XYZ file of C-alpha atoms in Angstrom:
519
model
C 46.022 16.002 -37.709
C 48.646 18.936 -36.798
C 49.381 19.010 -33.052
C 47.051 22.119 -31.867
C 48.190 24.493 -29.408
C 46.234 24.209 -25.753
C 42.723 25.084 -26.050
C 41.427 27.944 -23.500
C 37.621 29.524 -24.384
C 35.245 31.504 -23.013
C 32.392 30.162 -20.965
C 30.206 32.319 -22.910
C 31.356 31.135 -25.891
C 30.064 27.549 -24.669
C 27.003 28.845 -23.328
C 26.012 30.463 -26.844
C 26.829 27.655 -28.665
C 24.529 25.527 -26.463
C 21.886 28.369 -26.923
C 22.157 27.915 -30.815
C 21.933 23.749 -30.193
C 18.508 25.184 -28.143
C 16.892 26.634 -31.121
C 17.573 23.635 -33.291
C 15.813 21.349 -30.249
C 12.761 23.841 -30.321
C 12.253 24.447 -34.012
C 13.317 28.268 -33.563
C 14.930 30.493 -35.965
C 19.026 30.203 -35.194
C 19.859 32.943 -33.193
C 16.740 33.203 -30.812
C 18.228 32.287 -28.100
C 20.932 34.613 -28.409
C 18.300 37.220 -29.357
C 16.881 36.885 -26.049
C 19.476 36.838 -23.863
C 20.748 40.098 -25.358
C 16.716 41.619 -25.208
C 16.236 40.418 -21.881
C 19.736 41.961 -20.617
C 18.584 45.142 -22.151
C 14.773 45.033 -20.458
C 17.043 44.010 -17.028
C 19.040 46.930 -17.220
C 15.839 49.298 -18.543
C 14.254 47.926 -15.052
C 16.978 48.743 -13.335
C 18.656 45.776 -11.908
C 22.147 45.949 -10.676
C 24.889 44.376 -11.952
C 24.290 40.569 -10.857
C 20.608 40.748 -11.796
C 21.614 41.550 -15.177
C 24.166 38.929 -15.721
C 21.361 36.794 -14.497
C 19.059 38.080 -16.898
C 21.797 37.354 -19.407
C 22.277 33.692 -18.878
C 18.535 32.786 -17.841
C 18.083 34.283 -21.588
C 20.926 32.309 -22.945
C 20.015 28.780 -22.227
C 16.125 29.359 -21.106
C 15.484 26.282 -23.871
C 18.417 24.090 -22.357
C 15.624 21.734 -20.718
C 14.358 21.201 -24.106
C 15.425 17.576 -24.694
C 14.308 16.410 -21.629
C 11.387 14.827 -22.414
C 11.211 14.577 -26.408
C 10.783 10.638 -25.818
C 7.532 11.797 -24.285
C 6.252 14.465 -26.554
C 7.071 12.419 -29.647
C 5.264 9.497 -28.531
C 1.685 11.890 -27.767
C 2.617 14.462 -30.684
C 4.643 12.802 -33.531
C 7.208 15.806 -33.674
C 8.501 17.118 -30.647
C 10.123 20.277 -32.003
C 7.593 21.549 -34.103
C 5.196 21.018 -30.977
C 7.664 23.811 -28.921
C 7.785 26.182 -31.802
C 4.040 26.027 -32.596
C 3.051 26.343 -28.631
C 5.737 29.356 -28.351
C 3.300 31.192 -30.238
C 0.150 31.305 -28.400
C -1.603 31.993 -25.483
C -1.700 28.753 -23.147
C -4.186 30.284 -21.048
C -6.583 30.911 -23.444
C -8.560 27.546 -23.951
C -9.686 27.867 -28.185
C -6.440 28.928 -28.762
C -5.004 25.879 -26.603
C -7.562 23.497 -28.299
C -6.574 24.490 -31.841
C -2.982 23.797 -30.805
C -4.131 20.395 -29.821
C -5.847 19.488 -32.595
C -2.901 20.772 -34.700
C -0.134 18.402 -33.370
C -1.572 15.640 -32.659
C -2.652 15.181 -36.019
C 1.115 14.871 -36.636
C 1.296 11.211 -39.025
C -1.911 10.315 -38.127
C -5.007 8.557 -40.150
C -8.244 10.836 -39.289
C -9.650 8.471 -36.837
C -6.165 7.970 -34.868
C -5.949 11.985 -34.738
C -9.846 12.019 -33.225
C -8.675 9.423 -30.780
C -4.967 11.503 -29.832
C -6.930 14.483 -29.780
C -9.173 13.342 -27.238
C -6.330 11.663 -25.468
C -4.540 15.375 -25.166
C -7.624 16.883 -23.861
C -8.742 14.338 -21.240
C -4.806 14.651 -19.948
C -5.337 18.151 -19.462
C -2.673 20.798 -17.437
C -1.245 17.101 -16.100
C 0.885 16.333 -19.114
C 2.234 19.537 -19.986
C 2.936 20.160 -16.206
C 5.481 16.778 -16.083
C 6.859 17.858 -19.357
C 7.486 21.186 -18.671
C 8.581 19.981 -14.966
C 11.587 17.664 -16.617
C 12.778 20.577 -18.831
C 12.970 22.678 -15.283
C 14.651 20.105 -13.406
C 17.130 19.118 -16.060
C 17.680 22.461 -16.987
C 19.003 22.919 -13.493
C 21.455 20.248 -13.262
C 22.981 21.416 -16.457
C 22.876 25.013 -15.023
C 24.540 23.780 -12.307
C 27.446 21.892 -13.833
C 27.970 24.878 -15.992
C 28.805 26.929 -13.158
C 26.062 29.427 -13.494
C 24.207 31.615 -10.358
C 22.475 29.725 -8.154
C 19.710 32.339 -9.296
C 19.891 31.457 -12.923
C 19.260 27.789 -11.443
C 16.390 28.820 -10.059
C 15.127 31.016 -13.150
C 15.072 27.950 -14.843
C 12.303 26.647 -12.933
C 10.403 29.981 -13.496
C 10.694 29.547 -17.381
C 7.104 28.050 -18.066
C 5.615 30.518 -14.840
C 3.042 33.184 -15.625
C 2.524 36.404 -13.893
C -1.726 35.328 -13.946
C -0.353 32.198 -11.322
C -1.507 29.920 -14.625
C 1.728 28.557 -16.141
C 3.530 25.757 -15.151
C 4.989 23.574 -13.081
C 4.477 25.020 -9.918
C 2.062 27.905 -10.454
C 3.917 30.647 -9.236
C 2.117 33.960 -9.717
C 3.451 37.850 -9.686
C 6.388 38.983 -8.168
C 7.511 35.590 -6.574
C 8.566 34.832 -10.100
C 12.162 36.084 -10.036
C 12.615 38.749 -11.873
C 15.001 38.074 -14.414
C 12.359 35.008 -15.188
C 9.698 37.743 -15.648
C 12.240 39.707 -18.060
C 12.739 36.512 -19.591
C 9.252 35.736 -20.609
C 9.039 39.231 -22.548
C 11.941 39.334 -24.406
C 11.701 35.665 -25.500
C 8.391 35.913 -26.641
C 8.802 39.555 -28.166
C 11.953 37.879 -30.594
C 9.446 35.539 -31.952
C 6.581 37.751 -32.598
C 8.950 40.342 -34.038
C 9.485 37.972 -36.905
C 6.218 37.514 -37.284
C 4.713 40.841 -37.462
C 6.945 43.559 -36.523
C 6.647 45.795 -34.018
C 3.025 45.998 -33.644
C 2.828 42.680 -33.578
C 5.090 43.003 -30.027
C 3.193 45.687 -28.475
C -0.301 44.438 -30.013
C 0.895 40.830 -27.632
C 2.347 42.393 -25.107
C -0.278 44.906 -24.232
C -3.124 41.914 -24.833
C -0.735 39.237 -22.186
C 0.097 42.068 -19.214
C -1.280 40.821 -15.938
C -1.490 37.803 -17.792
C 1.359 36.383 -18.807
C 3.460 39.441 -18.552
C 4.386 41.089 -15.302
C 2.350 44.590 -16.061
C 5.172 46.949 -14.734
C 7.769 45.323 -16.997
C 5.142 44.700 -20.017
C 4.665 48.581 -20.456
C 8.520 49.052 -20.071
C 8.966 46.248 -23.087
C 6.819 48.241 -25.124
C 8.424 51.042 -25.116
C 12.403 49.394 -24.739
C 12.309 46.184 -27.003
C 10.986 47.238 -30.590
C 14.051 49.477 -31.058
C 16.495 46.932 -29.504
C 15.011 44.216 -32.153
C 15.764 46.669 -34.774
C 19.287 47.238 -33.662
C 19.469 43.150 -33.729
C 18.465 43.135 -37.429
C 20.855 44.733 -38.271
C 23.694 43.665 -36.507
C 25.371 40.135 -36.278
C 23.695 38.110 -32.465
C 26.796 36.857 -32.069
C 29.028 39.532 -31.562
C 25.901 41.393 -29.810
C 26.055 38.265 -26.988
C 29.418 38.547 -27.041
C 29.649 42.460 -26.066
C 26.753 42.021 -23.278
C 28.662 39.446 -21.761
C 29.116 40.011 -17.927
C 32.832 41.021 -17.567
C 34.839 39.470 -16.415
C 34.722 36.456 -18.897
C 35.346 32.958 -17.760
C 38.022 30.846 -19.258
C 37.679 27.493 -19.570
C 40.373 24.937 -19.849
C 41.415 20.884 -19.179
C 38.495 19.543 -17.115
C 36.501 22.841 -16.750
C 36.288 22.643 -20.654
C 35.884 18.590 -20.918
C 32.613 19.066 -18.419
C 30.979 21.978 -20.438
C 31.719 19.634 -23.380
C 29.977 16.752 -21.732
C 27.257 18.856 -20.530
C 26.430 19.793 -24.353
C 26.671 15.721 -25.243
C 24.542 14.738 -22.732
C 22.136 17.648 -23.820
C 22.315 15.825 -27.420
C 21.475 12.419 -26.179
C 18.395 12.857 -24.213
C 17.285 13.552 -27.479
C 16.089 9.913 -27.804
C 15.928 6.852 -25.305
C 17.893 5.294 -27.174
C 20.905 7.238 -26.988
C 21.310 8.086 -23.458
C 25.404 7.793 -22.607
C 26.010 7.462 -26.201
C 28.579 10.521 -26.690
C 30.686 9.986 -23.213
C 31.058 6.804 -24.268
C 32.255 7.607 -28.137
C 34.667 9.398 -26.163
C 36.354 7.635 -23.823
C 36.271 5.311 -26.513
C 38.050 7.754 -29.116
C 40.581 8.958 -26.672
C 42.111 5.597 -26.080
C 41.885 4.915 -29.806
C 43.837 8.018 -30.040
C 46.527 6.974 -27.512
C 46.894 3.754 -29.216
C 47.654 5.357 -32.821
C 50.551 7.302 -31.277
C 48.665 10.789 -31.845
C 49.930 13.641 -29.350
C 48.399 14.547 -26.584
C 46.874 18.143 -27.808
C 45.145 16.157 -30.757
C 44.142 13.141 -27.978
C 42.623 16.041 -26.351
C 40.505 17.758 -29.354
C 39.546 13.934 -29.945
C 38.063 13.712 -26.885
C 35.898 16.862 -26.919
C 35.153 16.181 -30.569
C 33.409 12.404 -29.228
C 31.478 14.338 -26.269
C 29.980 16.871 -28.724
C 29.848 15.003 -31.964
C 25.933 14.242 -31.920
C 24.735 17.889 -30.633
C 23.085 18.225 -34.642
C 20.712 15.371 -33.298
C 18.321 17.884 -32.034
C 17.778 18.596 -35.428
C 15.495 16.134 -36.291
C 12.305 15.361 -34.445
C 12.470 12.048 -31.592
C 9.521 11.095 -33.919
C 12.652 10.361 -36.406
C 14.921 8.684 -34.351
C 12.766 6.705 -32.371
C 10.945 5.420 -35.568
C 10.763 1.333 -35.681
C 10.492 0.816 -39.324
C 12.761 2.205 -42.697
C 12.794 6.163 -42.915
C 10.849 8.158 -45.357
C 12.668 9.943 -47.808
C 12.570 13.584 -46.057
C 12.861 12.531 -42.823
C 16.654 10.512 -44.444
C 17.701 13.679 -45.860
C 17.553 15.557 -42.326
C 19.414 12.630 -40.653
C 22.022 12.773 -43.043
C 22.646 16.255 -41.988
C 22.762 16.350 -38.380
C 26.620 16.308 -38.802
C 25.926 19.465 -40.414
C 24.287 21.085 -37.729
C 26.645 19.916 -35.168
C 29.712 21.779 -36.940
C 27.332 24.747 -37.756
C 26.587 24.915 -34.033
C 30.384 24.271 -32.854
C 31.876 26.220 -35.248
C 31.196 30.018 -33.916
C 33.698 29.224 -31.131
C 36.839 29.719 -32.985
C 38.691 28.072 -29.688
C 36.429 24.777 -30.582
C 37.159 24.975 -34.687
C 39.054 21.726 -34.373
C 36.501 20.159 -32.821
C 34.080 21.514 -34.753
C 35.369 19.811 -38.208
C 35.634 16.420 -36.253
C 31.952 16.633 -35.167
C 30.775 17.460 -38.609
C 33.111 14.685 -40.148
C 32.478 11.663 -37.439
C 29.523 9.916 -40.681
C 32.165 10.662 -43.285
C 33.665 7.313 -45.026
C 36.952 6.418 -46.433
C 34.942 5.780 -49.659
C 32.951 8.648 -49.936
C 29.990 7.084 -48.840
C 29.354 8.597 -45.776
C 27.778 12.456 -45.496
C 26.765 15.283 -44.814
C 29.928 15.870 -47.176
C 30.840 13.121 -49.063
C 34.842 13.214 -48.022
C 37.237 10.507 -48.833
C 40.096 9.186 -47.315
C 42.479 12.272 -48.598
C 40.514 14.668 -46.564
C 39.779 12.408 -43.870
C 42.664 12.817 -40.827
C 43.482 10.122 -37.677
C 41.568 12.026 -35.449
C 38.469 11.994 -37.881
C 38.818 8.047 -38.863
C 39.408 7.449 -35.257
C 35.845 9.073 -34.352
C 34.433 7.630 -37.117
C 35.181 4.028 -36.182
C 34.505 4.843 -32.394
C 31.121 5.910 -33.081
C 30.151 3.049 -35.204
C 30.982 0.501 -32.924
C 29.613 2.579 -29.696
C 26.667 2.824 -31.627
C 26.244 -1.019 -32.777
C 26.386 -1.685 -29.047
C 23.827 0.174 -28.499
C 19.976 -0.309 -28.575
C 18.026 1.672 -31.403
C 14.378 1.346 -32.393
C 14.655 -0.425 -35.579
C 17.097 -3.111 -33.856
C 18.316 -4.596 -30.580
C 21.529 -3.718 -29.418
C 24.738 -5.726 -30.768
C 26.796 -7.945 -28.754
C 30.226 -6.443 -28.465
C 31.835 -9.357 -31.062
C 29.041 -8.979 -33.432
C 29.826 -5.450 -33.402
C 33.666 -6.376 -33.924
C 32.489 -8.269 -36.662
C 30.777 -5.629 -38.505
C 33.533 -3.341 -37.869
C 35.880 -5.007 -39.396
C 34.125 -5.636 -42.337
C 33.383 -2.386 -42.894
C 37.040 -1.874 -42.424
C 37.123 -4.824 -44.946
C 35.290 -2.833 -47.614
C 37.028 0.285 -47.450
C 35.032 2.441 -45.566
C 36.777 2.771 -42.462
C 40.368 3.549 -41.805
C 41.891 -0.127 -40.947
C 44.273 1.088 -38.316
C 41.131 3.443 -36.465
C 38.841 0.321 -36.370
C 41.920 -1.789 -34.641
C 42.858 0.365 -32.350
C 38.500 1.114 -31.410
C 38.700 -2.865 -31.134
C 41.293 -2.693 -28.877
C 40.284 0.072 -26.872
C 37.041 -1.660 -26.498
C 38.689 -4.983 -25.308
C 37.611 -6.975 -28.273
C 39.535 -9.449 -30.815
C 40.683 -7.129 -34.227
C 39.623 -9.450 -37.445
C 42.099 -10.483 -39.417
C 39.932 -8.757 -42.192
C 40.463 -5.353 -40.293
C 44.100 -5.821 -42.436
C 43.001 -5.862 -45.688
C 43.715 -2.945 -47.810
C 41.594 -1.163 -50.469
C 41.291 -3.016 -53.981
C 42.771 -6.224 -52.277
C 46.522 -4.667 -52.101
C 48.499 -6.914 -50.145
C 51.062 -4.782 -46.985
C 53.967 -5.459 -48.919
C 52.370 -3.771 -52.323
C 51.087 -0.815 -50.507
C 54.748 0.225 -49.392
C 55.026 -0.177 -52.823
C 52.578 1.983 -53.694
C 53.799 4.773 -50.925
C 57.264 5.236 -52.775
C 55.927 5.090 -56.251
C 53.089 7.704 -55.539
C 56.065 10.038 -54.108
C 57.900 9.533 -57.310
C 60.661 6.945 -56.526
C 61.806 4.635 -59.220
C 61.664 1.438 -59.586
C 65.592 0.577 -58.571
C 64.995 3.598 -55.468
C 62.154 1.200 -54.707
C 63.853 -1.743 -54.937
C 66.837 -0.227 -52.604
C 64.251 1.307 -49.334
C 62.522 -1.751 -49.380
C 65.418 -4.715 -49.769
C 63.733 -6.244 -52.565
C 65.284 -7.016 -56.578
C 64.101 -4.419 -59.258
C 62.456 -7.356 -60.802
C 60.353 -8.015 -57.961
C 59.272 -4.343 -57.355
C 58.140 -4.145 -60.920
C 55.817 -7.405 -60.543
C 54.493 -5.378 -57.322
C 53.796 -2.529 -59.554
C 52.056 -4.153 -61.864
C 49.600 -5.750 -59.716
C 49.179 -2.548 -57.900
C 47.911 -1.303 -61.890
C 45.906 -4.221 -62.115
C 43.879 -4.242 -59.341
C 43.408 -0.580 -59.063
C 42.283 0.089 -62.252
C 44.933 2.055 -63.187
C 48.185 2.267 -65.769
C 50.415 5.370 -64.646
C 51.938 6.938 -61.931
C 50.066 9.895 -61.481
C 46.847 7.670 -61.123
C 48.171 5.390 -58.656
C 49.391 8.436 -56.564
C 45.561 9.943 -56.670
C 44.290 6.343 -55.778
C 47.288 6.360 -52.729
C 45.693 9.586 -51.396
C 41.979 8.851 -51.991
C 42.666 5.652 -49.384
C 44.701 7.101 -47.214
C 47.627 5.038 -48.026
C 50.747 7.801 -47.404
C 50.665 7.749 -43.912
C 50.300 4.584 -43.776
C-alpha cells in the first residue's frame, strides 16, 4: 500500500456517510436520509428560522435514524427482522389503532409457523405503547451520545429525543405534544415522512398524508407550509444527485476533521455498526487497535498505519445490512439470508466510498473477508490484488472475531484462536506475515505452520521463485542468492513441480497470485 498523503475531511462528509449507513439499518431507499436533511433545511428556512435553526434542521435531518441500532437485539427477538419492522412502521399512522394492528400482525409473522405468529401477535398487543416506548427510548438516548461525540448542537442532541414525538402529545418516549417539540424536530417529522411517501405516490400522495396527519402528527402551521414547499423541492431532488444537494446546504463554515477528531467520528460510525448484534459489541475498536499494531510490526509507514486504523473502526458499518434476525441466528444460514452476509463488505465500501478523503479506507473496509485464495467475498480477490494493509485487516478481524462470542458458537480462547489462524495461514488463505504479526500484536505464540508457504514451497525456494518470476537466470540466481547454478536449477524444478507449472511466465502469475514478490 502507497504511503497516502494526511487525511483532512469534512464533518459533513462523515455525517452523510453515517446517514447513508442509517438507511441501510432502517430498510430505506439509499439516500433518504440525505433527502431529508436537505427537505427539512428547506421547510426550516420556508418557516423562517435563522441561521442556527437551520443548520439544526440540517443535521437533526441528517442522522434522525442514527439511534437505529440501538435496540435491533430487541426488535429481532419480538419481530424476526428488525429493519424491515422500521421501514414498514415508517409508513403508517401509529396513532391509528387498525392501522397499528395490521402492522402487528404483519411482522410478527416474520419466520413464524401459524400458531407461533397467533401467540407473537398476541404477545405484541398485550405489550402495548410499553415496548415501542423502551425501543424508541434507546434509539433517543443513544442517538444522543453519538450526537454528542460528533460535535453537533446541543439542540440537535436534544432533537434527537423529539424524533418519535407527535404534535397530537401521542408519540413516543416522552409524550411531548405541540410546540414544546423543538422545532427543527417538528420540521423533521414532515420532511422525513414526505421523502418516503413521495416514492410511493407522488405528490398527492404527500399532501393527501400530510393534510390527513396535521394536528396529528404534523404541527398544523408547518403541515400547510409542507404542502405547498416540499412537492417541488422532491422534484428538484429527482433530478439532481443527494449528495452534492447535502453537500451545497451544508452550514458554512465546514468542519475539518483530522488525527483524533477524525479517529473518534470513525469510532463513532464502528460502534454504530456493532450494536447491530449482542454479539458484536467492541468488535471494530478492537480489530483496530489490533490492526494498527499489526501494521507497526510489518514496517508499514505511519500514513498507511493510520488509514489501517480507520479502515478496522469502520470495516463492519455494511452489517446493518442484514437483519439482527441474521446475525443472531443459532443454527446454519439459509441460502438468501448467506448471500446478504456475504455482501456486507459491499455495503460498507458503498457507504465509505462517497467521501473521497476516506477512499483508502473505503477499499480496506470492503476488502477486510477477501482471501489470499480467492475464497473470501464480496469480490473474490487474490493475493495479487490484496495489499499489507488489506491482509493485515483481514487477519486482525479473524482472530478478533474467533475471540469473540457469536450465536452459533462460544467464544474462542485466545490460543485456540492462534491455532486456527495459523492454519488458515497454513492453507493459503491468509497472508503468513499479517497473521504473525496479529499473533504478536495480540500477545500470543505464532505457529510454526504460520511459515509455510503456498503449494508447500520451502523459504529458500520462494526467493527462488522471486528472481525467476522477475526474469533472472538461472546463473543471476545462483549469484544474488550464494548458491551453485546446479542447486538453483534443482530449486526450480521443485518450484514446477509442486506448483503445477512448467515455464516461467506461469510461475511468475503463480508468484503474484500468492503474494510472493514482496515477500
Amino acid at each position: 500500500m502507497a504511503a497516502q498523503p494526511a487525511v483532512e475531511i469534512t464533518a459533513g462528509e462523515v455525517l452523510a456517510a453515517l446517514s447513508l449507513a442509517t438507511d441501510l439499518g432502517t430498510d430505506e431507499p439509499l439516500e433518504h436520509g440525505l433527502r431529508t436533511c436537505v427537505l427539512s433545511a428547506r421547510l426550516a428556512e420556508a418557516a423562517g428560522a435563522d441561521e442556527r435553526e437551520r443548520a439544526d434542521a440540517y443535521h437533526l435531518g441528517l442522522l434522525h435514524a442514527i439511534g437505529c441500532t440501538s435496540d435491533a437485539h430487541e426488535a429481532a427477538e419480538a419481530y424476526g427482522d428488525d429493519r424491515r419492522l422500521r421501514s414498514d412502521h415508517a409508513m403508517i399512522d401509529g396513532a391509528d389503532p387498525r392501522a397499528l394492528a395490521a402492522f402487528l400482525w404483519r411482522r410478527t409473522g416474520t419466520d413464524r409457523s401459524a400458531g407461533a405468529h397467533v401467540a407473537a401477535f398476541g404477545r405484541a398487543l398485550a405489550a402495548g405503547p410499553r415496548r415501542a416506548r423502551t425501543g424508541l427510548r434507546a434509539h433517543c438516548e443513544v442517538g444522543e451520545r453519538f450526537a454528542q461525540r460528533l460535535g453537533l448542537s446541543p439542540a440537535v442532541q436534544d432533537g434527537l429525543w423529539h424524533v418519535f414525538e407527535r404534535w397530537d402529545g401521542r408519540g413516543f418516549p416522552r409524550g411531548v405534544a405541540g410546540a414544546a417539540i423543538p422545532r427543527a424536530a417538528r420540521v423533521l417529522h414532515l420532511a422525513r415522512d414526505a421523502d418516503l411517501h413521495w416514492r410511493a405516490g407522488g405528490a398527492a400522495a404527500v399532501v393527501a398524508v400530510v393534510g390527513e396527519r396535521a394536528g396529528g402528527s404534523y404541527d398544523p402551521e408547518l403541515a400547510a407550509l409542507a404542502a405547498a414547499e416540499l412537492p417541488g423541492a422532491l422534484e428538484a431532488l429527482d433530478g439532481a444527485p443527494a449528495w452534492e444537494a447535502v453537500v451545497a446546504a451544508a452550514p458554512a463554515p465546514p468542519v475539518t476533521l483530522r488525527d483524533e477528531a477524525l479517529d473518534e467520528a470513525c469510532r463513532v460510525v464502528g460502534e454504530f455498526a456493532d450494536l447491530k448484534s449482542v454479539h458484536t459489541l467492541g468488535h471494530s475498536p478492537a480489530v483496530a487497535e489490533l490492526a494498527e499494531a499489526a501494521a507497526w510490526r510489518l514496517g508499514l509507514g505511519a500514513d498507511d498505519v493510520a488509514t489501517v486504523r480507520r479502515a478496522g473502526l469502520v470495516h463492519d458499518i455494511g452489517r446493518v445490512a442484514v437483519s439482527t434476525g441474521v446475525w443472531e441466528r443459532p443454527g446454519p444460514l439459509r441460502t438468501g439470508d448467506w448471500e446478504r452476509v456475504r455482501l456486507h463488505p459491499y455495503f460498507s465500501e458503498r457507504v465509505l466510498a462517497r467521501c473521497a478523503g476516506l477512499s483508502q479506507v473505503a477499499a480496506l473496509a470492503g476488502a477486510h473477508h477477501e482471501r489470499m485464495d480467492r475464497s473470501g467475498y464480496h469480490r473474490g480477490a487474490g493475493a495479487g490484488e490484496l495489499g499489507p494493509g488489506a491482509r493485515v485487516l483481514a487477519a486482525a478481524d479473524a482472530y478478533q472475531a474467533m475471540t469473540e462470542p457469536r450465536a452459533y458458537r462460544l467464544a474462542l480462547q485466545p490460543a485456540h484462536a492462534a491455532r486456527e489462524l495459523g492454519a488458515e495461514a497454513a492453507a493459503g488463505r491468509l497472508d503468513g506475515e499479517a497473521v504473525a504479526a496479529v499473533l504478536q500484536a495480540a500477545g500470543q505464540r505464532v505457529p510454526a505452520a504460520v511459515r509455510a508457504f503456498p503449494a508447500g514451497l520451502t523459504a529458500r525456494e520462494v526467493e527462488v521463485l522471486r528472481l525467476l518470476a522477475r526474469g533472472q537466470s538461472i546463473k543471476a540466481i545462483a549469484v544474488a542468492l550464494g548458491l551453485s547454478p546446479k542447486t538453483v536449477g534443482h530449486h526450480v524444478g521443485h518450484i514446477y513441480a509442486k506448483a503445477g507449472i512448467s515455464t516461467r511466465a506461469a510461475a511468475a502469475l503463480f508468484a503474484v497470485e500468492h503474494g510472493l514478490l514482496g515477500l
